[in-house]
Short mmCIF file of C-alpha atoms in Angstrom, two decimals:
data_model
loop_
_atom_site.label_atom_id
_atom_site.label_comp_id
_atom_site.label_asym_id
_atom_site.label_seq_id
_atom_site.Cartn_x
_atom_site.Cartn_y
_atom_site.Cartn_z
CA UNK W 753 -11.93 44.23 3.69
CA UNK W 754 -11.86 41.51 0.94
CA UNK W 755 -12.55 37.85 1.91
CA UNK W 756 -8.95 36.72 1.30
CA UNK W 757 -7.90 39.28 3.89
CA UNK W 758 -10.25 37.91 6.62
CA UNK W 759 -8.97 36.09 9.63
CA UNK W 760 -11.28 33.09 9.84
CA UNK W 761 -12.19 31.25 13.03
CA UNK W 762 -14.06 27.93 12.74
CA UNK W 763 -16.23 27.11 15.72
CA UNK W 764 -17.24 23.64 16.28
CA UNK W 765 -19.78 22.63 19.14
CA UNK W 766 -19.01 19.03 20.09
CA UNK W 767 -20.68 16.54 22.44
CA UNK W 768 -19.23 13.04 22.53
CA UNK W 769 -17.80 13.26 19.07
CA UNK W 770 -14.52 11.49 19.62
CA UNK W 771 -14.96 9.37 16.58
CA UNK W 772 -15.19 12.28 14.15
CA UNK W 773 -13.77 15.50 15.70
CA UNK W 774 -10.11 14.81 14.84
CA UNK W 775 -10.95 14.21 11.21
CA UNK W 776 -13.07 17.43 10.93
CA UNK W 777 -10.32 19.48 12.49
CA UNK W 778 -7.61 18.03 10.13
CA UNK W 779 -9.74 18.61 7.19
CA UNK W 780 -10.26 22.20 8.10
CA UNK W 781 -6.60 22.83 8.66
CA UNK W 782 -5.70 21.17 5.39
CA UNK W 783 -8.10 23.57 3.65
CA UNK W 784 -6.22 26.42 5.20
CA UNK W 785 -3.56 26.07 7.84
CA UNK W 786 -4.19 29.64 8.95
CA UNK W 787 -7.77 29.04 10.01
CA UNK W 788 -8.33 29.17 13.81
CA UNK W 789 -10.21 26.11 14.89
CA UNK W 790 -12.21 26.37 18.19
CA UNK W 791 -13.77 23.19 19.53
CA UNK W 792 -16.17 23.70 22.39
CA UNK W 793 -16.42 20.38 24.24
CA UNK W 794 -19.86 20.71 25.83
CA UNK W 795 -19.57 18.29 28.84
CA UNK W 796 -18.39 15.23 26.80
CA UNK W 797 -17.64 12.04 28.66
CA UNK W 798 -15.39 10.71 26.00
CA UNK W 799 -11.98 11.79 24.21
CA UNK W 800 -13.63 14.58 22.23
CA UNK W 801 -11.41 17.31 23.90
CA UNK W 802 -8.17 15.28 23.68
CA UNK W 803 -8.63 14.27 20.22
CA UNK W 804 -9.56 17.86 19.11
CA UNK W 805 -6.52 19.29 20.76
CA UNK W 806 -4.25 16.69 19.24
CA UNK W 807 -5.50 17.51 15.77
CA UNK W 808 -4.61 21.14 16.24
CA UNK W 809 -7.67 22.93 17.64
CA UNK W 810 -8.02 25.29 20.40
CA UNK W 811 -10.41 23.57 23.00
CA UNK W 812 -12.84 25.16 25.29
CA UNK W 813 -14.36 22.93 27.88
CA UNK W 814 -17.73 23.11 29.62
CA UNK W 815 -17.84 21.42 32.96
CA UNK W 816 -21.21 20.06 31.93
CA UNK W 817 -23.57 20.08 29.00
CA UNK W 818 -25.04 23.43 28.32
CA UNK W 819 -26.46 23.04 24.86
CA UNK W 820 -25.63 23.63 21.18
CA UNK W 821 -26.56 27.33 21.31
CA UNK W 822 -24.41 27.85 24.38
CA UNK W 823 -21.45 26.16 22.85
CA UNK W 824 -21.52 28.21 19.66
CA UNK W 825 -21.79 31.37 21.86
CA UNK W 826 -18.83 30.36 23.93
CA UNK W 827 -16.64 29.48 20.99
CA UNK W 828 -17.53 32.62 19.06
CA UNK W 829 -16.71 34.83 22.07
CA UNK W 830 -13.29 33.14 22.32
CA UNK W 831 -12.59 33.19 18.68
CA UNK W 832 -10.22 35.97 17.31
CA UNK W 833 -11.22 36.05 13.77
CA UNK W 834 -12.97 38.67 11.65
CA UNK W 835 -15.30 35.89 10.33
CA UNK W 836 -16.95 33.10 12.22
CA UNK W 837 -17.55 29.76 10.44
CA UNK W 838 -19.90 27.44 12.27
CA UNK W 839 -19.77 23.84 11.40
CA UNK W 840 -21.10 20.69 13.07
CA UNK W 841 -18.67 18.13 14.65
CA UNK W 842 -20.48 14.95 13.32
CA UNK W 843 -19.08 14.98 9.74
CA UNK W 844 -22.32 16.25 7.96
CA UNK W 845 -20.70 19.37 6.46
CA UNK W 846 -17.78 19.44 4.19
CA UNK W 847 -14.98 21.76 5.43
CA UNK W 848 -13.72 22.03 1.83
CA UNK W 849 -16.68 24.47 1.17
CA UNK W 850 -15.58 26.98 3.97
CA UNK W 851 -13.75 29.14 1.41
CA UNK W 852 -16.67 29.37 -0.89
CA UNK W 853 -18.90 30.55 2.07
CA UNK W 854 -16.35 33.10 3.16
CA UNK W 855 -15.92 34.50 -0.35
CA UNK W 856 -19.56 35.67 -0.36
CA UNK W 857 -18.86 37.97 2.72
CA UNK W 858 -17.46 40.59 0.50
CA UNK W 859 -21.10 41.31 -0.48
CA UNK W 860 -23.19 39.67 2.29
CA UNK W 861 -23.08 39.57 6.08
CA UNK W 862 -23.73 35.93 6.32
CA UNK W 863 -23.54 32.96 3.85
CA UNK W 864 -25.39 29.67 4.77
CA UNK W 865 -24.43 26.27 3.32
CA UNK W 866 -27.84 25.13 2.19
CA UNK W 867 -28.85 21.48 1.71
CA UNK W 868 -30.19 20.55 -1.69
CA UNK W 869 -32.10 17.55 -3.07
CA UNK W 870 -28.73 15.96 -3.71
CA UNK W 871 -27.79 16.20 -0.02
CA UNK W 872 -27.66 12.83 1.72
CA UNK W 873 -30.06 13.62 4.53
CA UNK W 874 -33.12 11.69 5.85
CA UNK W 875 -36.50 12.15 4.17
CA UNK W 876 -38.16 12.82 7.47
CA UNK W 877 -35.73 15.61 8.35
CA UNK W 878 -36.09 16.99 4.81
CA UNK W 879 -39.77 17.18 5.29
CA UNK W 880 -39.45 19.10 8.52
CA UNK W 881 -36.90 21.37 6.98
CA UNK W 882 -39.18 22.09 4.08
CA UNK W 883 -42.13 23.11 6.42
CA UNK W 884 -39.79 25.21 8.43
CA UNK W 885 -38.25 26.94 5.44
CA UNK W 886 -41.74 27.92 4.17
CA UNK W 887 -42.99 29.05 7.48
CA UNK W 888 -39.81 31.10 8.15
CA UNK W 889 -40.01 32.71 4.62
CA UNK W 890 -43.69 33.72 5.27
CA UNK W 891 -42.88 35.22 8.65
CA UNK W 892 -39.76 36.97 7.43
CA UNK W 893 -41.31 37.99 4.04
CA UNK W 894 -37.99 36.76 2.47
CA UNK W 895 -36.96 33.51 0.78
CA UNK W 896 -35.24 31.27 3.17
CA UNK W 897 -33.54 28.18 1.52
CA UNK W 898 -32.28 26.35 4.73
CA UNK W 899 -33.42 27.78 8.00
CA UNK W 900 -31.75 25.32 10.30
CA UNK W 901 -28.37 24.56 8.62
CA UNK W 902 -25.63 24.54 11.07
CA UNK W 903 -22.96 25.30 8.36
CA UNK W 904 -22.47 29.14 7.91
CA UNK W 905 -20.04 31.85 7.77
CA UNK W 906 -20.89 35.24 9.26
CA UNK W 907 -18.95 38.47 10.01
CA UNK W 908 -18.26 38.64 13.68
CA UNK W 909 -19.14 42.20 14.13
CA UNK W 910 -22.71 41.36 12.81
CA UNK W 911 -22.93 38.19 14.91
CA UNK W 912 -21.97 40.10 18.14
CA UNK W 913 -25.04 42.25 17.46
CA UNK W 914 -27.38 39.34 18.00
CA UNK W 915 -25.46 36.55 19.88
CA UNK W 916 -27.19 37.45 23.02
CA UNK W 917 -30.47 36.13 21.49
CA UNK W 918 -29.02 32.57 21.09
CA UNK W 919 -30.95 30.04 23.12
CA UNK W 920 -28.79 27.67 25.19
CA UNK W 921 -29.89 24.72 23.23
CA UNK W 922 -31.75 24.55 19.80
CA UNK W 923 -31.74 26.44 17.49
CA UNK W 924 -29.21 29.03 17.05
CA UNK W 925 -29.36 28.81 13.14
CA UNK W 926 -33.05 29.63 13.29
CA UNK W 927 -32.43 32.54 15.62
CA UNK W 928 -29.59 34.14 13.76
CA UNK W 929 -31.16 33.66 10.26
CA UNK W 930 -34.34 35.32 11.44
CA UNK W 931 -32.57 38.03 13.27
CA UNK W 932 -30.38 39.09 10.37
CA UNK W 933 -33.19 39.02 7.77
CA UNK W 934 -35.54 40.95 9.97
CA UNK W 935 -32.57 43.19 11.02
CA UNK W 936 -32.06 44.03 7.35
CA UNK W 937 -28.75 42.40 6.85
CA UNK W 938 -27.76 40.52 3.83
CA UNK W 939 -27.93 36.66 3.85
CA UNK W 940 -26.73 34.42 0.95
CA UNK W 941 -27.68 30.80 0.59
CA UNK W 942 -24.98 28.64 -1.02
CA UNK W 943 -26.18 25.26 -2.28
CA UNK W 944 -23.92 22.44 -0.89
CA UNK W 945 -24.73 19.19 -2.43
CA UNK W 946 -22.36 16.90 -0.54
CA UNK W 947 -23.92 17.46 2.91
CA UNK W 948 -24.08 14.01 4.51
CA UNK W 949 -26.33 12.49 7.12
CA UNK W 950 -24.84 11.91 10.62
CA UNK W 951 -22.64 8.73 10.45
CA UNK W 952 -21.97 8.18 14.27
CA UNK W 953 -24.02 8.75 17.36
CA UNK W 954 -27.50 10.32 17.71
CA UNK W 955 -28.76 13.74 16.97
CA UNK W 956 -29.85 15.76 19.92
CA UNK W 957 -32.90 17.14 18.04
CA UNK W 958 -36.33 15.70 18.79
CA UNK W 959 -38.29 16.18 15.67
CA UNK W 960 -41.79 16.87 17.20
CA UNK W 961 -40.68 18.87 20.29
CA UNK W 962 -38.04 20.91 18.60
CA UNK W 963 -40.35 21.80 15.68
CA UNK W 964 -42.40 23.73 17.97
CA UNK W 965 -39.32 25.14 19.61
CA UNK W 966 -38.16 26.43 16.19
CA UNK W 967 -41.68 27.81 15.56
CA UNK W 968 -41.52 29.57 18.96
CA UNK W 969 -38.14 31.14 18.07
CA UNK W 970 -39.35 32.57 14.82
CA UNK W 971 -42.34 34.13 16.48
CA UNK W 972 -40.07 35.54 19.21
CA UNK W 973 -37.76 37.09 16.74
CA UNK W 974 -40.70 38.51 14.69
CA UNK W 975 -42.29 40.11 17.80
CA UNK W 976 -38.82 41.59 18.66
CA UNK W 977 -38.20 43.17 15.19
CA UNK W 978 -41.67 43.65 13.84
CA UNK W 979 -44.24 43.24 16.44
CA UNK W 980 -47.12 44.86 14.66
CA UNK W 981 -47.07 42.03 12.20
CA UNK W 982 -47.97 39.71 15.10
CA UNK W 983 -50.24 41.89 17.10
CA UNK W 984 -52.32 43.40 14.41
CA UNK W 985 -53.81 40.07 13.02
CA UNK W 986 -54.37 38.97 16.61
CA UNK W 987 -56.10 42.26 17.48
CA UNK W 988 -58.24 42.26 14.26
CA UNK W 989 -59.28 38.60 14.80
CA UNK W 990 -60.15 39.05 18.48
CA UNK W 991 -62.11 42.38 17.85
CA UNK W 992 -64.17 40.95 14.85
CA UNK W 993 -64.99 37.87 16.96
CA UNK W 994 -66.19 40.04 19.86
CA UNK W 995 -68.27 42.15 17.42
CA UNK W 996 -69.87 39.16 15.81
CA UNK W 997 -70.72 37.52 19.12
CA UNK W 998 -72.27 40.92 20.31
CA UNK W 999 -74.30 41.11 17.13
CA UNK W 1000 -75.52 37.57 17.70
CA UNK W 1001 -76.36 38.37 21.38
CA UNK W 1002 -78.39 41.34 20.42
CA UNK W 1003 -80.42 39.38 17.83
CA UNK W 1004 -81.03 36.52 20.11
CA UNK W 1005 -81.25 37.95 23.54
CA UNK W 1006 -81.72 41.56 22.98
CA UNK W 1007 -78.55 42.39 24.93
CA UNK W 1008 -74.89 42.25 25.02
CA UNK W 1009 -73.08 40.04 27.48
CA UNK W 1010 -69.60 40.14 28.98
CA UNK W 1011 -67.91 37.74 26.52
CA UNK W 1012 -68.37 39.91 23.50
CA UNK W 1013 -67.30 43.05 25.34
CA UNK W 1014 -64.21 41.34 26.81
CA UNK W 1015 -63.06 40.14 23.27
CA UNK W 1016 -63.77 43.50 21.65
CA UNK W 1017 -61.91 45.43 24.42
CA UNK W 1018 -58.99 42.76 24.17
CA UNK W 1019 -58.74 43.44 20.49
CA UNK W 1020 -58.30 47.18 21.02
CA UNK W 1021 -55.79 46.46 23.77
CA UNK W 1022 -53.76 44.11 21.52
CA UNK W 1023 -53.72 46.76 18.74
CA UNK W 1024 -52.45 49.39 21.05
CA UNK W 1025 -49.83 47.26 22.58
CA UNK W 1026 -48.73 46.42 18.97
CA UNK W 1027 -48.32 50.15 18.20
CA UNK W 1028 -46.34 50.80 21.32
CA UNK W 1029 -44.18 47.68 20.72
CA UNK W 1030 -43.57 48.76 17.10
CA UNK W 1031 -42.24 52.04 18.18
CA UNK W 1032 -39.96 50.55 20.69
CA UNK W 1033 -38.67 48.17 18.08
CA UNK W 1034 -37.98 51.05 15.65
CA UNK W 1035 -36.16 53.10 18.32
CA UNK W 1036 -34.08 50.00 19.27
CA UNK W 1037 -32.88 49.24 15.73
CA UNK W 1038 -32.69 52.87 14.55
CA UNK W 1039 -28.90 53.34 15.12
CA UNK W 1040 -28.10 50.05 13.26
CA UNK W 1041 -30.68 49.85 10.65
CA UNK W 1042 -28.73 51.77 7.87
CA UNK W 1043 -25.26 50.20 8.62
CA UNK W 1044 -25.64 47.22 6.14
CA UNK W 1045 -26.89 49.64 3.42
CA UNK W 1046 -24.20 52.04 4.00
CA UNK W 1047 -21.58 49.21 3.74
CA UNK W 1048 -23.26 47.97 0.63
CA UNK W 1049 -23.03 51.41 -1.01
CA UNK W 1050 -19.47 51.91 0.12
CA UNK W 1051 -18.58 48.50 -1.33
CA UNK W 1052 -20.17 49.45 -4.73
CA UNK W 1053 -18.42 52.74 -4.84
CA UNK W 1054 -15.08 51.11 -4.48
#
């Protein structure tokens, strides 16, 4: 299916965004009146839901706040489109770039609107994103230009494979990016120069605590898809430390004590656990791992 034949659903998680939500919905429908716009009001105590509905969106209401990831999950499951576009409700992302993102789905499974040096975002946030992008690239062994961007288009059939992994709060962009890359899907980063900083309200992200949350998500996805890359270094370091302590104990005390034995045995256990986990990961993804490659070949043949 070509990109101009996709039915597009735009999912917008929103919490107390009455000042911006109507404008975002209107701009989306101006870009293409056939787009389905799904606004998830995540327990707002203002007029977010009413303003979104008045602007032409389908509104899903949470009785109380569940979190950003839970909102995107709700909206995506209610959406009827072949493609799900995720965009923030605070006006940071330009809806006018949605067709550009969708156009890349002829060849890729997900297109991400990536921030650039021209994007008007805070220097502190840029520094955090820089560190996360490089850490994510190292873990995934694949170049990641913007790990945490909330502006992206993804084929719904691919999204549904991984949507159960989304955390209730932050960060679904980190989760879906790492899952698709490690799951051998195709991800395209599209530079978006006119991404803005939030104009109203406060971000729900805490830079310090959520940084470690993002790292935890990356490690969790790594263990799920390629556990031996986590357990082998852990096993090797633990085993070598145990052996080194044992050699020292023999030289200094003419005997081996429990700490070195425990560390050495722990290293062997970590290694074996990694082997078993790797086999389980291979079996889990076996039925799906050739799907993106098969689609790519089919597209090329056409």
